[in-house]
């Protein structure tokens, strides 16, 4: 296992995957490495579900921290194309978090959930000694829909186009710019501009809009290990080859400058909020137009064909296994 971040594929394959409890016929899609969600069949309906940690970063301000945390939690269901309808969330709060601070977090989340049509189904909230920011709980999200409407993570097919939104390292660099501006010797306006790009729940809306706007065959939120890791996971799940042109991929100049400053490989750094969207050729214009109408940077950056592996500018790349943003985070936060 890696020292920080998600477990690697070998540990998943050797330890997690062979030990999943009882085998049940109602599991339409179970756990796989690099797959965002699972699917349960209940009376012929698809129940899409995903579980994630809840991360609250107080230095962002309570409201902004709540929006960022909620976006991470909801996105894994949204990339199925099924709207997240129910949320079960557990908070294990540090004793020093005040009632007023938690109320700001909770009320911000509730407003965003109401706007998305998502309701809180169950939860648990308590303070415990030993708990510390940012990892303060966990959440399970559900979405209910028709099986035919689920955008499966292994659904990419030869002939598909690959759309990329936002581009590499957006999340990591936005966090660094927002939380540690005094530690980064770059222009203030550049850091402020990138800090504004910190993901909230907008990529949840992007995923749902993309699924509704064209024949989308697969989607993936590029979280830990960034675009490179997400591309390898998408190709491996569908057993296809993906060719990507780096020059066609959206790039934030501010994100590139921050990556250069820290000598951090942008394509391997976490970038929640950036989506990979596999689309049939006839649906590309519709999906691009829909996303651009929301102000979302998006580009037709790749092609999917028979074969295997991921090739960026003709050179094969592999899963990074470890996210370089963890190293930078440790340097900036004093090893926390």
mmCIF file of C-alpha atoms in Angstrom:
data_model
loop_
_atom_site.group_PDB
_atom_site.id
_atom_site.type_symbol
_atom_site.label_atom_id
_atom_site.label_comp_id
_atom_site.label_asym_id
_atom_site.label_seq_id
_atom_site.Cartn_x
_atom_site.Cartn_y
_atom_site.Cartn_z
ATOM 1 C CA UNK A 1 0.000 0.000 0.000
ATOM 2 C CA UNK A 2 1.025 3.601 -0.551
ATOM 3 C CA UNK A 3 1.838 5.696 2.540
ATOM 4 C CA UNK A 4 -0.731 8.348 1.641
ATOM 5 C CA UNK A 5 -3.918 8.341 -0.380
ATOM 6 C CA UNK A 6 -5.863 5.478 -1.894
ATOM 7 C CA UNK A 7 -4.577 1.929 -1.780
ATOM 8 C CA UNK A 8 -2.860 0.708 -4.919
ATOM 9 C CA UNK A 9 -4.302 -1.808 -7.354
ATOM 10 C CA UNK A 10 -2.172 -4.736 -6.194
ATOM 11 C CA UNK A 11 -3.426 -4.406 -2.602
ATOM 12 C CA UNK A 12 -7.000 -4.089 -3.864
ATOM 13 C CA UNK A 13 -6.647 -7.182 -6.053
ATOM 14 C CA UNK A 14 -4.860 -9.256 -3.393
ATOM 15 C CA UNK A 15 -6.732 -8.270 -0.232
ATOM 16 C CA UNK A 16 -9.926 -6.322 -0.862
ATOM 17 C CA UNK A 17 -11.446 -7.889 -3.962
ATOM 18 C CA UNK A 18 -11.243 -11.556 -2.866
ATOM 19 C CA UNK A 19 -12.997 -10.717 0.428
ATOM 20 C CA UNK A 20 -16.308 -9.040 -0.300
ATOM 21 C CA UNK A 21 -18.572 -11.003 1.997
ATOM 22 C CA UNK A 22 -21.583 -12.858 0.651
ATOM 23 C CA UNK A 23 -22.220 -13.235 -3.055
ATOM 24 C CA UNK A 24 -25.619 -11.790 -3.997
ATOM 25 C CA UNK A 25 -27.529 -11.873 -7.266
ATOM 26 C CA UNK A 26 -28.895 -8.365 -6.770
ATOM 27 C CA UNK A 27 -25.466 -6.727 -7.208
ATOM 28 C CA UNK A 28 -25.442 -5.459 -10.785
ATOM 29 C CA UNK A 29 -22.034 -3.804 -10.428
ATOM 30 C CA UNK A 30 -19.747 -4.455 -7.490
ATOM 31 C CA UNK A 31 -16.424 -3.029 -6.292
ATOM 32 C CA UNK A 32 -13.615 -2.602 -8.795
ATOM 33 C CA UNK A 33 -10.364 -0.706 -8.504
ATOM 34 C CA UNK A 34 -10.744 2.817 -9.867
ATOM 35 C CA UNK A 35 -14.521 2.547 -10.305
ATOM 36 C CA UNK A 36 -16.575 5.353 -8.798
ATOM 37 C CA UNK A 37 -19.824 3.564 -7.868
ATOM 38 C CA UNK A 38 -21.696 0.298 -7.434
ATOM 39 C CA UNK A 39 -25.165 -0.659 -8.685
ATOM 40 C CA UNK A 40 -27.825 -2.635 -6.823
ATOM 41 C CA UNK A 41 -30.942 -4.074 -8.463
ATOM 42 C CA UNK A 42 -34.052 -3.480 -6.345
ATOM 43 C CA UNK A 43 -37.285 -4.650 -7.957
ATOM 44 C CA UNK A 44 -35.950 -4.012 -11.428
ATOM 45 C CA UNK A 45 -34.694 -0.509 -10.583
ATOM 46 C CA UNK A 46 -31.053 0.515 -10.440
ATOM 47 C CA UNK A 47 -29.829 1.904 -7.127
ATOM 48 C CA UNK A 48 -26.454 3.541 -7.728
ATOM 49 C CA UNK A 49 -24.364 3.992 -4.601
ATOM 50 C CA UNK A 50 -20.954 5.313 -3.566
ATOM 51 C CA UNK A 51 -19.181 5.939 -0.260
ATOM 52 C CA UNK A 52 -16.499 8.553 0.387
ATOM 53 C CA UNK A 53 -14.762 10.256 3.300
ATOM 54 C CA UNK A 54 -15.924 13.696 4.389
ATOM 55 C CA UNK A 55 -13.103 16.226 4.383
ATOM 56 C CA UNK A 56 -13.630 19.651 5.973
ATOM 57 C CA UNK A 57 -10.836 22.220 5.623
ATOM 58 C CA UNK A 58 -11.554 25.055 8.112
ATOM 59 C CA UNK A 59 -9.059 27.476 6.533
ATOM 60 C CA UNK A 60 -11.269 27.651 3.444
ATOM 61 C CA UNK A 61 -14.061 29.127 5.546
ATOM 62 C CA UNK A 62 -16.904 26.927 6.712
ATOM 63 C CA UNK A 63 -19.252 27.550 3.790
ATOM 64 C CA UNK A 64 -16.634 27.021 1.117
ATOM 65 C CA UNK A 65 -15.268 23.974 2.916
ATOM 66 C CA UNK A 66 -18.779 22.507 3.003
ATOM 67 C CA UNK A 67 -19.288 23.045 -0.745
ATOM 68 C CA UNK A 68 -15.961 21.408 -1.558
ATOM 69 C CA UNK A 69 -16.661 18.409 0.694
ATOM 70 C CA UNK A 70 -20.148 17.886 -0.697
ATOM 71 C CA UNK A 71 -18.953 17.980 -4.303
ATOM 72 C CA UNK A 72 -16.449 15.197 -3.614
ATOM 73 C CA UNK A 73 -19.136 13.086 -1.945
ATOM 74 C CA UNK A 74 -21.826 13.476 -4.631
ATOM 75 C CA UNK A 75 -19.697 13.227 -7.772
ATOM 76 C CA UNK A 76 -19.150 9.466 -7.666
ATOM 77 C CA UNK A 77 -22.866 8.827 -8.144
ATOM 78 C CA UNK A 78 -23.350 11.707 -10.583
ATOM 79 C CA UNK A 79 -20.881 10.183 -13.067
ATOM 80 C CA UNK A 80 -23.313 7.282 -13.437
ATOM 81 C CA UNK A 81 -25.695 9.739 -15.087
ATOM 82 C CA UNK A 82 -28.267 9.019 -12.351
ATOM 83 C CA UNK A 83 -28.960 12.081 -10.157
ATOM 84 C CA UNK A 84 -27.941 11.631 -6.511
ATOM 85 C CA UNK A 85 -31.248 11.454 -4.667
ATOM 86 C CA UNK A 86 -30.371 10.388 -1.097
ATOM 87 C CA UNK A 87 -27.481 11.049 1.274
ATOM 88 C CA UNK A 88 -26.504 9.234 4.468
ATOM 89 C CA UNK A 89 -23.715 11.100 6.245
ATOM 90 C CA UNK A 90 -21.749 10.606 9.452
ATOM 91 C CA UNK A 91 -19.734 13.331 11.175
ATOM 92 C CA UNK A 92 -17.053 12.504 13.758
ATOM 93 C CA UNK A 93 -16.152 16.037 14.758
ATOM 94 C CA UNK A 94 -13.165 17.350 16.704
ATOM 95 C CA UNK A 95 -14.217 18.561 20.171
ATOM 96 C CA UNK A 96 -13.047 22.091 19.336
ATOM 97 C CA UNK A 97 -15.523 22.535 16.472
ATOM 98 C CA UNK A 98 -18.225 24.876 17.770
ATOM 99 C CA UNK A 99 -21.957 24.512 17.273
ATOM 100 C CA UNK A 100 -21.919 27.687 15.180
ATOM 101 C CA UNK A 101 -19.201 26.342 12.894
ATOM 102 C CA UNK A 102 -20.989 23.048 12.335
ATOM 103 C CA UNK A 103 -24.270 24.872 11.715
ATOM 104 C CA UNK A 104 -22.576 26.877 8.945
ATOM 105 C CA UNK A 105 -21.302 23.641 7.350
ATOM 106 C CA UNK A 106 -24.620 21.844 7.659
ATOM 107 C CA UNK A 107 -26.814 24.696 6.429
ATOM 108 C CA UNK A 108 -24.562 25.254 3.406
ATOM 109 C CA UNK A 109 -24.742 21.569 2.516
ATOM 110 C CA UNK A 110 -28.514 21.523 2.989
ATOM 111 C CA UNK A 111 -29.011 24.449 0.596
ATOM 112 C CA UNK A 112 -26.887 22.776 -2.089
ATOM 113 C CA UNK A 113 -28.640 19.436 -1.576
ATOM 114 C CA UNK A 114 -32.054 21.072 -1.939
ATOM 115 C CA UNK A 115 -30.965 22.712 -5.193
ATOM 116 C CA UNK A 116 -29.792 19.331 -6.534
ATOM 117 C CA UNK A 117 -32.940 17.487 -5.439
ATOM 118 C CA UNK A 118 -31.037 15.364 -2.920
ATOM 119 C CA UNK A 119 -32.425 14.571 0.532
ATOM 120 C CA UNK A 120 -30.694 13.471 3.716
ATOM 121 C CA UNK A 121 -31.885 9.940 4.469
ATOM 122 C CA UNK A 122 -29.881 9.089 7.587
ATOM 123 C CA UNK A 123 -26.864 10.247 9.530
ATOM 124 C CA UNK A 124 -24.838 10.488 12.707
ATOM 125 C CA UNK A 125 -23.252 13.566 14.264
ATOM 126 C CA UNK A 126 -21.007 13.615 17.331
ATOM 127 C CA UNK A 127 -17.792 15.005 18.778
ATOM 128 C CA UNK A 128 -15.059 12.561 19.727
ATOM 129 C CA UNK A 129 -11.652 12.993 21.303
ATOM 130 C CA UNK A 130 -8.915 12.103 18.840
ATOM 131 C CA UNK A 131 -10.802 13.283 15.759
ATOM 132 C CA UNK A 132 -9.122 16.002 13.738
ATOM 133 C CA UNK A 133 -9.603 18.045 10.588
ATOM 134 C CA UNK A 134 -9.800 17.511 7.711
ATOM 135 C CA UNK A 135 -11.066 13.902 7.910
ATOM 136 C CA UNK A 136 -14.245 14.170 9.954
ATOM 137 C CA UNK A 137 -16.584 11.467 8.716
ATOM 138 C CA UNK A 138 -17.965 9.496 5.822
ATOM 139 C CA UNK A 139 -20.971 9.555 3.528
ATOM 140 C CA UNK A 140 -22.952 7.212 1.319
ATOM 141 C CA UNK A 141 -24.896 8.590 -1.629
ATOM 142 C CA UNK A 142 -27.723 6.853 -3.498
ATOM 143 C CA UNK A 143 -29.325 7.524 -6.851
ATOM 144 C CA UNK A 144 -32.357 5.634 -8.167
ATOM 145 C CA UNK A 145 -33.101 5.172 -11.857
ATOM 146 C CA UNK A 146 -33.501 2.784 -14.764
ATOM 147 C CA UNK A 147 -30.715 0.312 -15.463
ATOM 148 C CA UNK A 148 -30.679 1.412 -19.114
ATOM 149 C CA UNK A 149 -29.883 4.988 -18.024
ATOM 150 C CA UNK A 150 -26.808 4.066 -15.965
ATOM 151 C CA UNK A 151 -23.587 5.257 -17.595
ATOM 152 C CA UNK A 152 -21.369 2.321 -16.704
ATOM 153 C CA UNK A 153 -17.699 2.900 -15.889
ATOM 154 C CA UNK A 154 -16.743 0.077 -18.260
ATOM 155 C CA UNK A 155 -18.926 1.321 -21.096
ATOM 156 C CA UNK A 156 -16.404 3.138 -23.312
ATOM 157 C CA UNK A 157 -16.347 1.658 -26.831
ATOM 158 C CA UNK A 158 -14.099 1.826 -29.882
ATOM 159 C CA UNK A 159 -15.054 4.848 -31.941
ATOM 160 C CA UNK A 160 -15.939 7.007 -28.928
ATOM 161 C CA UNK A 161 -14.493 10.468 -28.508
ATOM 162 C CA UNK A 162 -13.001 11.414 -25.147
ATOM 163 C CA UNK A 163 -13.953 14.798 -23.706
ATOM 164 C CA UNK A 164 -11.965 16.336 -20.854
ATOM 165 C CA UNK A 165 -13.252 19.146 -18.642
ATOM 166 C CA UNK A 166 -11.123 21.676 -16.708
ATOM 167 C CA UNK A 167 -7.810 19.846 -17.197
ATOM 168 C CA UNK A 168 -4.948 18.601 -15.038
ATOM 169 C CA UNK A 169 -4.254 19.367 -11.359
ATOM 170 C CA UNK A 170 -7.115 21.828 -10.913
ATOM 171 C CA UNK A 171 -8.103 20.579 -7.462
ATOM 172 C CA UNK A 172 -4.591 20.262 -6.025
ATOM 173 C CA UNK A 173 -3.404 23.643 -7.244
ATOM 174 C CA UNK A 174 -6.629 25.390 -6.214
ATOM 175 C CA UNK A 175 -6.267 23.977 -2.707
ATOM 176 C CA UNK A 176 -2.633 25.057 -2.445
ATOM 177 C CA UNK A 177 -3.475 28.545 -3.727
ATOM 178 C CA UNK A 178 -6.425 28.922 -1.354
ATOM 179 C CA UNK A 179 -4.769 27.538 1.781
ATOM 180 C CA UNK A 180 -1.093 28.460 1.425
ATOM 181 C CA UNK A 181 -0.785 31.637 -0.672
ATOM 182 C CA UNK A 182 1.981 33.038 1.562
ATOM 183 C CA UNK A 183 4.097 29.930 0.947
ATOM 184 C CA UNK A 184 3.999 30.202 -2.851
ATOM 185 C CA UNK A 185 6.215 32.815 -4.466
ATOM 186 C CA UNK A 186 3.974 33.519 -7.439
ATOM 187 C CA UNK A 187 1.885 36.603 -8.326
ATOM 188 C CA UNK A 188 -1.038 37.221 -5.983
ATOM 189 C CA UNK A 189 -3.519 37.585 -8.834
ATOM 190 C CA UNK A 190 -2.484 34.220 -10.284
ATOM 191 C CA UNK A 191 -2.969 32.481 -6.929
ATOM 192 C CA UNK A 192 -6.306 34.211 -6.355
ATOM 193 C CA UNK A 193 -7.500 33.192 -9.807
ATOM 194 C CA UNK A 194 -6.625 29.552 -9.221
ATOM 195 C CA UNK A 195 -8.088 29.528 -5.703
ATOM 196 C CA UNK A 196 -11.426 30.529 -7.237
ATOM 197 C CA UNK A 197 -11.374 27.301 -9.280
ATOM 198 C CA UNK A 198 -11.645 25.089 -6.197
ATOM 199 C CA UNK A 199 -14.348 22.520 -7.034
ATOM 200 C CA UNK A 200 -17.735 22.758 -5.322
ATOM 201 C CA UNK A 201 -20.716 20.832 -6.708
ATOM 202 C CA UNK A 202 -20.510 22.217 -10.237
ATOM 203 C CA UNK A 203 -18.953 19.021 -11.634
ATOM 204 C CA UNK A 204 -21.934 17.110 -10.229
ATOM 205 C CA UNK A 205 -24.139 19.245 -12.458
ATOM 206 C CA UNK A 206 -21.659 18.864 -15.338
ATOM 207 C CA UNK A 207 -21.845 15.068 -15.167
ATOM 208 C CA UNK A 208 -25.629 14.979 -15.111
ATOM 209 C CA UNK A 209 -25.875 17.483 -17.966
ATOM 210 C CA UNK A 210 -23.365 15.550 -20.082
ATOM 211 C CA UNK A 211 -25.315 12.317 -19.612
ATOM 212 C CA UNK A 212 -28.532 14.053 -20.658
ATOM 213 C CA UNK A 213 -27.034 15.782 -23.708
ATOM 214 C CA UNK A 214 -25.683 12.972 -25.849
ATOM 215 C CA UNK A 215 -24.954 9.261 -26.064
ATOM 216 C CA UNK A 216 -22.397 9.121 -23.216
ATOM 217 C CA UNK A 217 -20.889 5.666 -22.717
ATOM 218 C CA UNK A 218 -18.634 6.233 -19.671
ATOM 219 C CA UNK A 219 -17.608 8.960 -17.220
ATOM 220 C CA UNK A 220 -14.943 9.247 -14.546
ATOM 221 C CA UNK A 221 -14.086 11.961 -12.012
ATOM 222 C CA UNK A 222 -10.301 12.433 -12.055
ATOM 223 C CA UNK A 223 -9.512 12.456 -8.345
ATOM 224 C CA UNK A 224 -6.340 10.988 -6.797
ATOM 225 C CA UNK A 225 -3.560 10.334 -9.315
ATOM 226 C CA UNK A 226 -5.176 12.848 -11.619
ATOM 227 C CA UNK A 227 -5.987 12.630 -15.303
ATOM 228 C CA UNK A 228 -3.311 10.014 -15.936
ATOM 229 C CA UNK A 229 -4.659 7.670 -13.273
ATOM 230 C CA UNK A 230 -8.254 8.236 -14.361
ATOM 231 C CA UNK A 231 -7.427 7.540 -18.013
ATOM 232 C CA UNK A 232 -5.733 4.263 -17.138
ATOM 233 C CA UNK A 233 -8.686 3.257 -14.954
ATOM 234 C CA UNK A 234 -11.199 4.134 -17.680
ATOM 235 C CA UNK A 235 -9.268 2.221 -20.353
ATOM 236 C CA UNK A 236 -8.684 -0.785 -18.108
ATOM 237 C CA UNK A 237 -12.326 -1.022 -17.064
ATOM 238 C CA UNK A 238 -13.569 -1.026 -20.652
ATOM 239 C CA UNK A 239 -10.592 -2.969 -22.060
ATOM 240 C CA UNK A 240 -9.952 -0.386 -24.752
ATOM 241 C CA UNK A 241 -7.133 1.855 -25.930
ATOM 242 C CA UNK A 242 -7.277 5.604 -25.320
ATOM 243 C CA UNK A 243 -5.177 8.096 -27.283
ATOM 244 C CA UNK A 244 -5.024 11.646 -25.921
ATOM 245 C CA UNK A 245 -3.472 14.814 -27.295
ATOM 246 C CA UNK A 246 -2.071 16.899 -24.436
ATOM 247 C CA UNK A 247 -2.256 20.101 -26.516
ATOM 248 C CA UNK A 248 -6.008 19.596 -26.967
ATOM 249 C CA UNK A 249 -6.648 19.186 -23.240
ATOM 250 C CA UNK A 250 -7.873 22.227 -21.294
ATOM 251 C CA UNK A 251 -5.061 23.695 -19.182
ATOM 252 C CA UNK A 252 -5.200 26.429 -16.573
ATOM 253 C CA UNK A 253 -2.125 28.647 -16.901
ATOM 254 C CA UNK A 254 -2.270 29.222 -13.140
ATOM 255 C CA UNK A 255 -2.413 25.495 -12.433
ATOM 256 C CA UNK A 256 0.568 24.913 -14.738
ATOM 257 C CA UNK A 257 2.568 27.632 -12.980
ATOM 258 C CA UNK A 258 1.862 26.185 -9.525
ATOM 259 C CA UNK A 259 2.795 22.682 -10.709
ATOM 260 C CA UNK A 260 6.070 24.030 -12.100
ATOM 261 C CA UNK A 261 6.755 25.861 -8.827
ATOM 262 C CA UNK A 262 6.489 22.634 -6.829
ATOM 263 C CA UNK A 263 8.015 20.395 -9.519
ATOM 264 C CA UNK A 264 4.748 18.432 -9.451
ATOM 265 C CA UNK A 265 3.661 16.350 -12.461
ATOM 266 C CA UNK A 266 0.282 17.923 -13.365
ATOM 267 C CA UNK A 267 -1.192 14.868 -15.083
ATOM 268 C CA UNK A 268 -0.671 12.719 -11.963
ATOM 269 C CA UNK A 269 -1.978 15.241 -9.404
ATOM 270 C CA UNK A 270 -5.490 15.043 -7.970
ATOM 271 C CA UNK A 271 -8.004 17.044 -9.937
ATOM 272 C CA UNK A 272 -11.507 16.398 -8.629
ATOM 273 C CA UNK A 273 -13.889 18.432 -10.721
ATOM 274 C CA UNK A 274 -12.227 17.393 -13.976
ATOM 275 C CA UNK A 275 -14.334 14.821 -15.803
ATOM 276 C CA UNK A 276 -13.452 12.276 -18.470
ATOM 277 C CA UNK A 277 -16.481 11.733 -20.700
ATOM 278 C CA UNK A 278 -16.589 9.056 -23.402
ATOM 279 C CA UNK A 279 -19.153 10.012 -26.058
ATOM 280 C CA UNK A 280 -20.357 8.465 -29.290
ATOM 281 C CA UNK A 281 -19.330 10.596 -32.298
ATOM 282 C CA UNK A 282 -22.843 11.846 -33.002
ATOM 283 C CA UNK A 283 -23.167 13.180 -29.452
ATOM 284 C CA UNK A 284 -19.937 15.161 -29.169
ATOM 285 C CA UNK A 285 -21.253 18.540 -30.316
ATOM 286 C CA UNK A 286 -24.326 18.315 -28.094
ATOM 287 C CA UNK A 287 -22.321 17.495 -24.969
ATOM 288 C CA UNK A 288 -19.664 20.139 -25.672
ATOM 289 C CA UNK A 289 -22.288 22.817 -26.346
ATOM 290 C CA UNK A 290 -24.197 21.930 -23.172
ATOM 291 C CA UNK A 291 -21.100 22.085 -20.963
ATOM 292 C CA UNK A 292 -19.818 25.285 -22.549
ATOM 293 C CA UNK A 293 -23.228 26.879 -21.940
ATOM 294 C CA UNK A 294 -22.508 26.433 -18.214
ATOM 295 C CA UNK A 295 -19.076 28.022 -18.592
ATOM 296 C CA UNK A 296 -17.290 24.684 -18.140
ATOM 297 C CA UNK A 297 -13.962 24.385 -20.008
ATOM 298 C CA UNK A 298 -14.189 21.252 -22.153
ATOM 299 C CA UNK A 299 -12.287 19.836 -25.113
ATOM 300 C CA UNK A 300 -12.530 16.888 -27.476
ATOM 301 C CA UNK A 301 -9.067 15.606 -26.582
ATOM 302 C CA UNK A 302 -8.953 11.899 -27.350
ATOM 303 C CA UNK A 303 -10.125 8.850 -29.220
ATOM 304 C CA UNK A 304 -11.033 5.367 -28.043
ATOM 305 C CA UNK A 305 -10.174 2.320 -30.114
ATOM 306 C CA UNK A 306 -9.771 -1.437 -29.871
ATOM 307 C CA UNK A 307 -6.680 -2.496 -27.945
ATOM 308 C CA UNK A 308 -5.411 -1.610 -24.502
ATOM 309 C CA UNK A 309 -3.540 1.068 -22.604
ATOM 310 C CA UNK A 310 -3.379 4.844 -22.582
ATOM 311 C CA UNK A 311 -1.194 6.844 -24.962
ATOM 312 C CA UNK A 312 -0.560 10.553 -24.471
ATOM 313 C CA UNK A 313 0.931 12.173 -27.584
ATOM 314 C CA UNK A 314 1.744 8.678 -28.844
ATOM 315 C CA UNK A 315 3.638 7.554 -25.741
ATOM 316 C CA UNK A 316 2.168 4.924 -23.449
ATOM 317 C CA UNK A 317 1.604 5.998 -19.857
ATOM 318 C CA UNK A 318 0.802 3.928 -16.784
ATOM 319 C CA UNK A 319 -1.024 4.521 -13.533
ATOM 320 C CA UNK A 320 1.067 6.837 -11.302
ATOM 321 C CA UNK A 321 0.167 4.699 -8.220
ATOM 322 C CA UNK A 322 1.099 7.629 -5.946
ATOM 323 C CA UNK A 323 -0.247 11.160 -6.187
ATOM 324 C CA UNK A 324 2.490 13.850 -6.108
ATOM 325 C CA UNK A 325 0.086 16.313 -4.492
ATOM 326 C CA UNK A 326 0.413 14.413 -1.201
ATOM 327 C CA UNK A 327 4.133 15.265 -1.090
ATOM 328 C CA UNK A 328 3.447 18.955 -1.657
ATOM 329 C CA UNK A 329 0.623 18.935 0.897
ATOM 330 C CA UNK A 330 2.976 17.467 3.502
ATOM 331 C CA UNK A 331 5.595 20.134 2.763
ATOM 332 C CA UNK A 332 3.105 22.978 3.040
ATOM 333 C CA UNK A 333 1.223 21.705 6.090
ATOM 334 C CA UNK A 334 4.232 20.596 8.101
ATOM 335 C CA UNK A 335 3.644 16.894 7.546
ATOM 336 C CA UNK A 336 -0.023 16.777 8.566
#
